[in-house]
Coordinates of C-alpha atoms in Angstrom, one line a residue:
Chain K
M1 CA -106.6 -134.9 -113.9
S2 CA -106.3 -133.1 -110.6
H3 CA -110.0 -132.7 -110.0
A4 CA -112.0 -133.4 -106.9
A5 CA -108.9 -132.7 -104.9
H6 CA -110.2 -129.5 -103.5
V7 CA -112.1 -131.3 -100.8
V8 CA -110.0 -133.1 -98.2
F9 CA -111.7 -135.3 -95.8
P10 CA -110.8 -135.3 -92.1
A11 CA -109.3 -138.5 -90.7
H12 CA -112.0 -141.2 -90.4
R13 CA -111.8 -144.9 -89.8
L14 CA -114.0 -147.9 -90.4
D15 CA -113.8 -151.0 -88.2
V16 CA -115.5 -154.2 -88.9
E17 CA -115.4 -157.0 -86.3
G18 CA -116.6 -160.6 -86.3
L19 CA -118.9 -160.3 -89.2
V20 CA -121.1 -163.3 -89.9
A21 CA -123.6 -163.3 -92.8
E22 CA -125.6 -165.8 -94.7
R23 CA -127.5 -165.8 -97.9
G24 CA -130.4 -168.2 -98.2
E25 CA -129.4 -170.5 -95.3
R26 CA -125.8 -170.7 -96.6
L27 CA -123.1 -169.2 -94.4
L28 CA -121.1 -166.9 -96.7
I29 CA -119.1 -164.8 -94.4
Q30 CA -117.7 -166.1 -91.1
G31 CA -115.8 -164.0 -88.5
L32 CA -114.7 -161.4 -91.0
G33 CA -112.9 -158.3 -89.6
F34 CA -110.8 -155.5 -91.0
S35 CA -110.1 -151.8 -90.5
L36 CA -109.8 -149.1 -93.0
A37 CA -108.3 -145.6 -92.6
G38 CA -108.4 -142.5 -94.7
G39 CA -106.6 -142.8 -98.0
E40 CA -106.9 -146.6 -98.1
L41 CA -108.5 -148.8 -100.7
L42 CA -109.8 -152.3 -99.9
Q43 CA -110.4 -154.6 -102.8
V44 CA -112.8 -157.4 -102.1
A45 CA -111.9 -160.5 -104.2
G46 CA -113.4 -163.9 -104.5
R47 CA -115.1 -166.2 -106.9
N48 CA -118.7 -165.7 -108.0
G49 CA -121.1 -166.3 -105.2
A50 CA -118.5 -165.9 -102.5
G51 CA -120.5 -163.1 -100.9
K52 CA -118.8 -160.0 -102.3
T53 CA -122.0 -158.1 -103.0
T54 CA -123.5 -159.4 -99.7
L55 CA -120.6 -157.9 -97.8
L56 CA -120.8 -154.5 -99.6
R57 CA -124.6 -154.4 -98.9
I58 CA -123.9 -155.1 -95.2
L59 CA -121.3 -152.4 -95.1
C60 CA -123.9 -150.0 -96.5
G61 CA -126.5 -151.0 -94.0
L62 CA -128.9 -152.4 -96.7
S63 CA -128.6 -155.9 -95.4
R64 CA -128.2 -156.9 -91.8
P65 CA -125.4 -159.3 -90.7
L66 CA -126.2 -162.2 -88.4
E67 CA -123.5 -161.1 -86.0
G68 CA -120.7 -158.6 -85.9
R69 CA -120.1 -154.9 -85.6
I70 CA -119.4 -152.2 -88.1
C71 CA -118.1 -149.0 -86.5
W72 CA -117.5 -145.6 -88.1
D73 CA -115.1 -143.5 -86.1
S74 CA -115.5 -146.1 -83.2
V75 CA -119.3 -145.6 -83.2
P76 CA -121.5 -148.5 -84.3
V77 CA -123.2 -147.5 -87.5
Q78 CA -126.7 -148.1 -86.1
H79 CA -126.1 -145.4 -83.5
L80 CA -124.7 -142.7 -85.9
E81 CA -126.5 -139.4 -85.6
D82 CA -127.4 -139.1 -89.3
G83 CA -128.3 -142.7 -89.9
P84 CA -126.2 -145.7 -90.8
A85 CA -125.3 -144.6 -94.3
A86 CA -124.7 -140.8 -94.1
H87 CA -120.9 -141.3 -94.3
L88 CA -120.9 -143.4 -97.5
A89 CA -121.8 -143.4 -101.2
Y90 CA -122.8 -146.7 -102.7
L91 CA -122.7 -147.6 -106.4
G92 CA -124.3 -151.0 -107.0
H93 CA -124.8 -153.0 -110.2
T94 CA -127.6 -150.6 -111.1
N95 CA -127.0 -147.0 -111.9
A96 CA -130.0 -145.7 -109.9
L97 CA -130.8 -143.3 -112.8
K98 CA -134.3 -142.3 -114.0
D99 CA -134.5 -142.7 -117.7
E100 CA -137.0 -139.9 -118.2
L101 CA -134.8 -137.3 -116.4
S102 CA -131.7 -135.7 -117.8
G103 CA -128.2 -136.3 -116.4
E104 CA -128.3 -132.9 -114.7
E105 CA -131.7 -133.6 -113.1
N106 CA -130.7 -137.0 -112.0
L107 CA -127.6 -135.7 -110.3
R108 CA -129.2 -132.8 -108.6
I109 CA -132.1 -134.9 -107.3
Q110 CA -129.9 -137.6 -106.0
S111 CA -127.6 -135.2 -104.3
A112 CA -130.5 -133.4 -102.6
L113 CA -131.8 -136.7 -101.4
Q114 CA -128.4 -137.5 -99.9
G115 CA -128.5 -134.1 -98.1
R116 CA -126.3 -132.0 -100.4
R117 CA -127.9 -129.3 -102.6
V118 CA -126.1 -129.0 -105.9
G119 CA -126.4 -126.1 -108.3
R120 CA -126.8 -126.4 -112.0
D121 CA -123.3 -125.2 -112.7
E122 CA -121.7 -127.7 -110.4
A123 CA -123.7 -130.6 -111.9
W124 CA -122.7 -129.5 -115.4
E125 CA -119.1 -129.1 -114.4
V126 CA -118.9 -132.7 -113.0
L127 CA -120.7 -134.1 -116.0
G128 CA -118.2 -132.3 -118.2
R129 CA -115.3 -133.8 -116.3
M130 CA -116.9 -137.2 -116.9
G131 CA -116.8 -136.5 -120.6
L132 CA -120.5 -136.0 -120.9
G133 CA -120.3 -132.3 -122.1
G134 CA -123.2 -131.6 -124.5
H135 CA -125.3 -134.4 -123.0
E136 CA -126.2 -132.7 -119.7
D137 CA -129.9 -132.0 -120.5
L138 CA -130.6 -135.1 -122.6
P139 CA -132.9 -137.7 -121.0
V140 CA -130.7 -140.5 -119.7
K141 CA -132.6 -143.1 -121.8
F142 CA -130.9 -141.7 -124.9
L143 CA -127.4 -142.4 -123.4
S144 CA -125.4 -145.5 -123.9
Q145 CA -124.7 -148.0 -121.1
G146 CA -121.2 -146.6 -120.6
Q147 CA -122.5 -143.0 -120.6
K148 CA -125.1 -143.9 -118.0
R149 CA -122.4 -145.4 -115.8
R150 CA -120.5 -142.1 -116.1
V151 CA -123.5 -140.2 -114.8
A152 CA -123.7 -142.6 -111.9
L153 CA -120.0 -142.1 -111.2
A154 CA -120.5 -138.3 -111.3
R155 CA -123.0 -138.7 -108.4
L156 CA -120.2 -140.2 -106.3
L157 CA -118.1 -137.0 -106.9
L158 CA -121.1 -134.7 -106.1
V159 CA -122.3 -136.2 -102.8
R160 CA -118.8 -135.9 -101.2
R161 CA -118.9 -138.8 -98.8
P162 CA -115.6 -140.0 -97.3
L163 CA -116.4 -143.7 -97.9
W164 CA -117.1 -145.1 -101.4
I165 CA -118.5 -148.6 -101.7
L166 CA -118.4 -149.7 -105.3
D167 CA -119.7 -153.0 -106.7
E168 CA -118.0 -153.9 -109.9
P169 CA -117.3 -150.3 -110.9
F170 CA -115.2 -151.3 -113.9
A171 CA -117.7 -153.7 -115.5
A172 CA -119.0 -152.8 -119.0
L173 CA -116.8 -149.7 -119.2
D174 CA -114.7 -148.8 -122.2
V175 CA -111.0 -148.0 -121.8
Q176 CA -111.6 -144.3 -121.8
V177 CA -114.1 -144.4 -118.9
I178 CA -111.9 -146.9 -117.0
E179 CA -109.2 -144.2 -117.2
V180 CA -111.7 -141.5 -116.0
L181 CA -112.8 -143.7 -113.1
R182 CA -109.3 -144.7 -112.2
S183 CA -108.2 -141.1 -111.8
A184 CA -111.4 -140.3 -109.9
L185 CA -110.6 -143.1 -107.5
E186 CA -107.0 -142.0 -107.1
A187 CA -108.1 -138.4 -106.5
H188 CA -110.5 -139.7 -103.8
L189 CA -107.7 -141.6 -102.1
A190 CA -105.5 -138.5 -102.3
A191 CA -108.2 -136.5 -100.6
N192 CA -108.0 -138.9 -97.7
G193 CA -111.2 -140.7 -98.7
M194 CA -111.7 -144.5 -98.4
I195 CA -112.8 -146.9 -101.1
I196 CA -114.1 -150.5 -100.9
L197 CA -114.7 -152.1 -104.2
T198 CA -115.1 -155.5 -105.9
T199 CA -113.7 -156.1 -109.3
H200 CA -112.7 -158.9 -111.6
Q201 CA -110.4 -156.7 -113.6
A202 CA -106.9 -155.8 -112.4
V203 CA -106.8 -152.0 -112.7
P204 CA -103.7 -150.5 -111.3
I205 CA -104.6 -147.7 -108.8
K206 CA -102.0 -145.6 -107.1
G207 CA -102.4 -145.4 -103.3
R208 CA -102.4 -147.6 -100.3
Q209 CA -104.4 -150.7 -100.9
R210 CA -105.2 -154.2 -99.6
T211 CA -107.0 -157.2 -100.9
L212 CA -109.6 -159.2 -99.0
T213 CA -110.4 -162.6 -100.4
L214 CA -113.7 -164.1 -99.5
G215 CA -114.6 -167.8 -99.5
K216 CA -111.1 -169.2 -99.2
A217 CA -112.3 -172.0 -97.0
A218 CA -114.8 -173.4 -99.6
Chain N
M1 CA -134.5 -124.9 -95.9
N2 CA -133.1 -127.8 -93.9
G3 CA -132.0 -131.2 -95.3
L4 CA -135.2 -133.0 -94.5
A5 CA -137.5 -130.6 -96.1
T6 CA -135.3 -130.4 -99.2
A7 CA -135.2 -134.2 -99.5
L8 CA -139.0 -134.5 -99.1
I9 CA -139.7 -131.8 -101.7
T10 CA -137.1 -133.2 -104.0
L11 CA -138.6 -136.6 -103.9
L12 CA -142.2 -135.3 -104.4
R13 CA -141.1 -133.1 -107.3
R14 CA -139.1 -136.0 -108.9
D15 CA -142.2 -138.3 -108.9
L16 CA -144.4 -135.5 -110.2
I17 CA -141.9 -134.7 -113.0
L18 CA -141.7 -138.4 -113.9
A19 CA -145.5 -138.7 -114.0
L20 CA -145.6 -135.7 -116.3
R21 CA -143.1 -137.2 -118.7
R22 CA -144.9 -140.6 -118.6
R23 CA -148.4 -139.2 -118.8
Q24 CA -149.9 -142.4 -120.1
D25 CA -149.5 -144.2 -116.7
A26 CA -151.8 -141.7 -114.9
L27 CA -154.2 -141.5 -117.9
V28 CA -154.6 -145.3 -118.0
V29 CA -155.8 -145.2 -114.4
L30 CA -158.3 -142.4 -115.0
G31 CA -159.5 -144.1 -118.3
F32 CA -160.0 -147.4 -116.5
F33 CA -162.1 -145.6 -113.8
V34 CA -164.3 -143.9 -116.5
V35 CA -164.7 -147.1 -118.6
V36 CA -165.6 -149.4 -115.7
V37 CA -168.2 -146.9 -114.4
S38 CA -169.6 -146.4 -117.9
L39 CA -169.9 -150.2 -118.4
F40 CA -172.4 -150.7 -115.6
P41 CA -175.4 -149.0 -117.3
L42 CA -174.7 -151.2 -120.3
G43 CA -174.7 -154.3 -118.2
V44 CA -177.6 -153.7 -115.8
G45 CA -179.9 -151.8 -118.2
P46 CA -180.8 -148.1 -118.4
D47 CA -183.3 -148.0 -115.5
P48 CA -182.5 -144.6 -113.9
Q49 CA -183.8 -145.6 -110.4
L50 CA -181.7 -148.8 -110.3
L51 CA -178.6 -146.9 -111.6
R52 CA -179.0 -144.2 -109.0
S53 CA -179.2 -146.6 -106.1
M54 CA -176.2 -148.5 -107.4
A55 CA -174.1 -145.4 -108.1
P56 CA -172.3 -145.1 -104.8
G57 CA -171.1 -148.7 -104.7
V58 CA -170.2 -148.7 -108.4
L59 CA -168.2 -145.5 -108.2
W60 CA -166.3 -146.7 -105.1
V61 CA -165.6 -150.2 -106.3
S62 CA -164.3 -148.7 -109.6
A63 CA -162.1 -146.3 -107.7
L64 CA -160.6 -149.2 -105.7
L65 CA -159.9 -151.2 -108.8
A66 CA -158.4 -148.2 -110.6
T67 CA -156.1 -147.5 -107.6
M68 CA -155.0 -151.2 -107.6
L69 CA -154.0 -150.8 -111.2
S70 CA -151.5 -148.1 -110.3
L71 CA -150.0 -149.7 -107.2
E72 CA -147.7 -152.2 -108.7
R73 CA -145.5 -149.5 -110.2
L74 CA -145.3 -147.4 -107.0
F75 CA -142.1 -148.9 -105.8
S76 CA -141.1 -151.4 -108.5
D77 CA -139.7 -148.8 -111.0
D78 CA -137.4 -147.4 -108.3
F79 CA -136.6 -151.0 -107.2
R80 CA -135.5 -152.1 -110.7
D81 CA -133.3 -149.1 -111.5
G82 CA -131.7 -149.0 -108.0
S83 CA -133.1 -145.7 -106.9
L84 CA -134.9 -147.4 -104.0
E85 CA -131.6 -148.5 -102.5
Q86 CA -130.4 -144.9 -102.7
I87 CA -133.6 -143.7 -101.0
L88 CA -132.9 -146.3 -98.2
L89 CA -129.4 -145.0 -97.8
A90 CA -130.5 -141.3 -97.6
P91 CA -129.8 -139.7 -94.2
Q92 CA -133.5 -138.8 -93.8
P93 CA -136.1 -141.0 -92.0
L94 CA -137.4 -143.6 -94.6
S95 CA -141.0 -143.4 -93.3
L96 CA -141.1 -139.7 -94.2
L97 CA -139.5 -140.2 -97.6
V98 CA -142.0 -142.9 -98.3
G99 CA -144.8 -140.5 -97.2
S100 CA -143.5 -138.1 -99.8
K101 CA -143.7 -140.8 -102.5
I102 CA -147.3 -141.6 -101.5
L103 CA -148.3 -138.0 -101.6
A104 CA -147.1 -137.9 -105.2
H105 CA -148.9 -141.1 -105.9
W106 CA -152.1 -139.7 -104.6
L107 CA -151.7 -136.4 -106.5
I108 CA -151.2 -138.4 -109.7
T109 CA -153.8 -141.1 -109.3
G110 CA -156.2 -140.3 -106.4
L111 CA -156.9 -136.6 -107.0
P112 CA -157.9 -137.1 -110.7
L113 CA -160.4 -139.7 -109.6
V114 CA -161.9 -137.2 -107.2
L115 CA -162.0 -134.5 -109.8
I116 CA -163.7 -136.6 -112.5
S117 CA -166.2 -138.2 -110.1
P118 CA -168.9 -135.5 -110.4
L119 CA -169.2 -136.2 -114.1
L120 CA -169.6 -139.9 -113.6
G121 CA -172.0 -139.3 -110.7
M122 CA -174.2 -137.2 -113.0
Q123 CA -174.0 -140.0 -115.6
L124 CA -175.5 -142.4 -113.0
G125 CA -178.2 -139.9 -112.0
L126 CA -176.9 -138.5 -108.6
D127 CA -178.1 -135.1 -107.7
G128 CA -176.1 -132.1 -106.4
T129 CA -175.7 -132.8 -102.7
E130 CA -175.1 -136.5 -103.4
I131 CA -172.3 -135.6 -105.7
L132 CA -170.8 -133.2 -103.2
T133 CA -170.9 -136.0 -100.6
L134 CA -169.3 -138.4 -103.0
M135 CA -166.5 -136.0 -103.7
A136 CA -165.9 -135.3 -100.0
A137 CA -165.9 -139.1 -99.3
L138 CA -163.5 -139.7 -102.2
L139 CA -161.3 -136.8 -101.1
L140 CA -160.9 -138.5 -97.7
G141 CA -160.9 -142.0 -99.0
T142 CA -158.4 -142.0 -101.9
P143 CA -155.4 -141.1 -99.7
I144 CA -156.4 -144.1 -97.6
L145 CA -156.3 -146.2 -100.7
S146 CA -152.9 -145.0 -101.6
L147 CA -151.5 -145.4 -98.1
V148 CA -152.8 -148.9 -97.5
G149 CA -152.1 -150.0 -101.1
A150 CA -148.5 -148.9 -100.7
I151 CA -148.1 -151.4 -97.9
G152 CA -149.1 -154.1 -100.3
A153 CA -146.8 -152.7 -103.0
A154 CA -143.9 -152.8 -100.6
L155 CA -144.6 -156.3 -99.4
T156 CA -144.8 -157.7 -102.9
L157 CA -141.7 -155.9 -104.2
G158 CA -139.7 -158.0 -106.6
L159 CA -142.0 -161.0 -106.4
R160 CA -143.3 -162.7 -109.5
G161 CA -147.0 -161.9 -110.2
G162 CA -146.7 -159.1 -107.6
G163 CA -149.7 -157.3 -109.1
V164 CA -152.2 -160.1 -108.5
L165 CA -150.7 -160.6 -105.0
I166 CA -151.2 -156.9 -104.1
S167 CA -154.9 -157.2 -105.0
L168 CA -155.4 -160.3 -102.8
L169 CA -153.5 -158.7 -100.0
I170 CA -155.0 -155.3 -100.1
L171 CA -158.5 -155.5 -101.4
P172 CA -159.8 -156.9 -98.0
L173 CA -158.1 -154.0 -96.3
Y174 CA -160.0 -151.6 -98.5
V175 CA -163.4 -152.8 -97.0
P176 CA -163.7 -150.1 -94.3
A177 CA -163.0 -147.3 -96.7
L178 CA -165.5 -148.8 -99.2
V179 CA -168.3 -149.3 -96.6
L180 CA -167.9 -145.8 -95.2
G181 CA -167.4 -144.1 -98.6
A182 CA -170.4 -145.7 -100.3
G183 CA -172.4 -145.4 -97.0
A184 CA -171.9 -141.7 -96.9
V185 CA -173.5 -141.2 -100.3
D186 CA -176.3 -143.7 -99.4
A187 CA -177.0 -141.8 -96.2
V188 CA -177.6 -138.6 -98.1
M189 CA -179.6 -140.4 -100.7
Y190 CA -182.0 -141.7 -98.1
G191 CA -182.4 -138.3 -96.4
S192 CA -180.1 -138.6 -93.4
S193 CA -176.7 -136.9 -92.8
A194 CA -173.4 -138.2 -94.1
Q195 CA -171.5 -136.6 -91.2
A196 CA -171.0 -139.8 -89.2
H197 CA -169.6 -141.6 -92.2
L198 CA -167.3 -138.8 -93.2
S199 CA -166.0 -138.3 -89.6
L200 CA -165.2 -142.0 -89.4
M201 CA -163.5 -141.8 -92.7
A202 CA -161.4 -138.9 -91.6
A203 CA -160.5 -140.8 -88.4
L204 CA -159.5 -143.8 -90.6
L205 CA -157.4 -141.5 -92.7
I206 CA -155.5 -140.1 -89.7
L207 CA -154.9 -143.6 -88.4
T208 CA -153.5 -144.9 -91.7
L209 CA -151.5 -141.7 -92.1
L210 CA -149.8 -142.4 -88.7
L211 CA -149.3 -146.2 -89.2
A212 CA -148.9 -146.9 -92.9
P213 CA -145.6 -145.0 -93.6
W214 CA -143.9 -146.8 -90.7
A215 CA -145.2 -150.2 -91.9
I216 CA -144.1 -149.4 -95.5
A217 CA -140.6 -148.4 -94.4
A218 CA -140.3 -151.6 -92.5
A219 CA -141.5 -153.7 -95.4
L220 CA -139.1 -152.0 -97.8
R221 CA -136.2 -152.7 -95.6
I222 CA -137.1 -156.3 -95.3
M223 CA -137.7 -156.7 -99.1
L224 CA -134.4 -155.1 -99.9
D225 CA -132.4 -157.1 -97.4

């Protein structure tokens, strides 16, 4: 699949320095730092409770670290012109879909909220790519878990942000969807995008990648 | 249309569409309002004079309680399915996005209360000008109920027993709106003008309109941290 490759992102970089974070009085992350450039994937590994989700939420700006700096293109994210999260797309444990709305409506509403207006044709095309052809105008509550996840993944493709932050994107997906997601991730890397993800499954992805293991000291 | 206007209108439309597809939520609030007001004559007896003098207070207290009923779901649905995180991540100012959600909440729950109040006013024996004053007071007051209530809804997000907590937190803050709103109708009833009450109510509305969205945005950021 050679989709999503028509957008190529300009060179960006993400720098994280001296990150310290706690969760409920317990110090989870201490002095963490890394850099990420376009076309790179960072896999955050670690046992349960090591702070993987906490780290991802900090990188999104949803949680605040105790100390440390996160810079996008050398500008601290708090000082970015369009807010601390305008460069990223986040997919958490939840799909952020409204059950009463159809897949198309969900996608168009979410994209408009994130500042990109999407037409009906584009939404249908992306849903089709995700293997949801014929389900575009069905309320999401009638879709299966895996199909809902696909709609959520379609959102990533539509908002066109250079940095993807994905929390357990492979969880609860069938082999087919894992394949769709894998090729979407590869296409994003090929388009000079960046990906930070956590996963328990070893899914081979082509492209430059590194692994960051949390909680080694414990 | 620029990005901000698009985002605000999108969020407003989304909430209105959701309310249309889950009509029972809004109808429950309206039904509650009607039932509570209608129970009073059964409880205190059918003396028209007594009902008439109680009407402003009864209608206002019922409106407060009906609004409380709808507050718990204001943010909790979006919180549970993860939409709220996406709203926080949007490049637009959170306080304005929150304002858009509250406008939707008012259109869905506040405005119907205003529209049905003349009927209930007549039921309790209010006359023409009193009913008009009641509607004007509710029109100014129900947005205050939505705005102040949303602060409570944001602060109790994700807590167990959040609904009860909202009531304890917010009902005391509803006192000024209650006093002014019921007072406006009382004033007309006893032959003076409701202008002072309504002006103060309008001032209160402007004040909450300025402060509440900012407070709600801050509360949401803390609760989602």
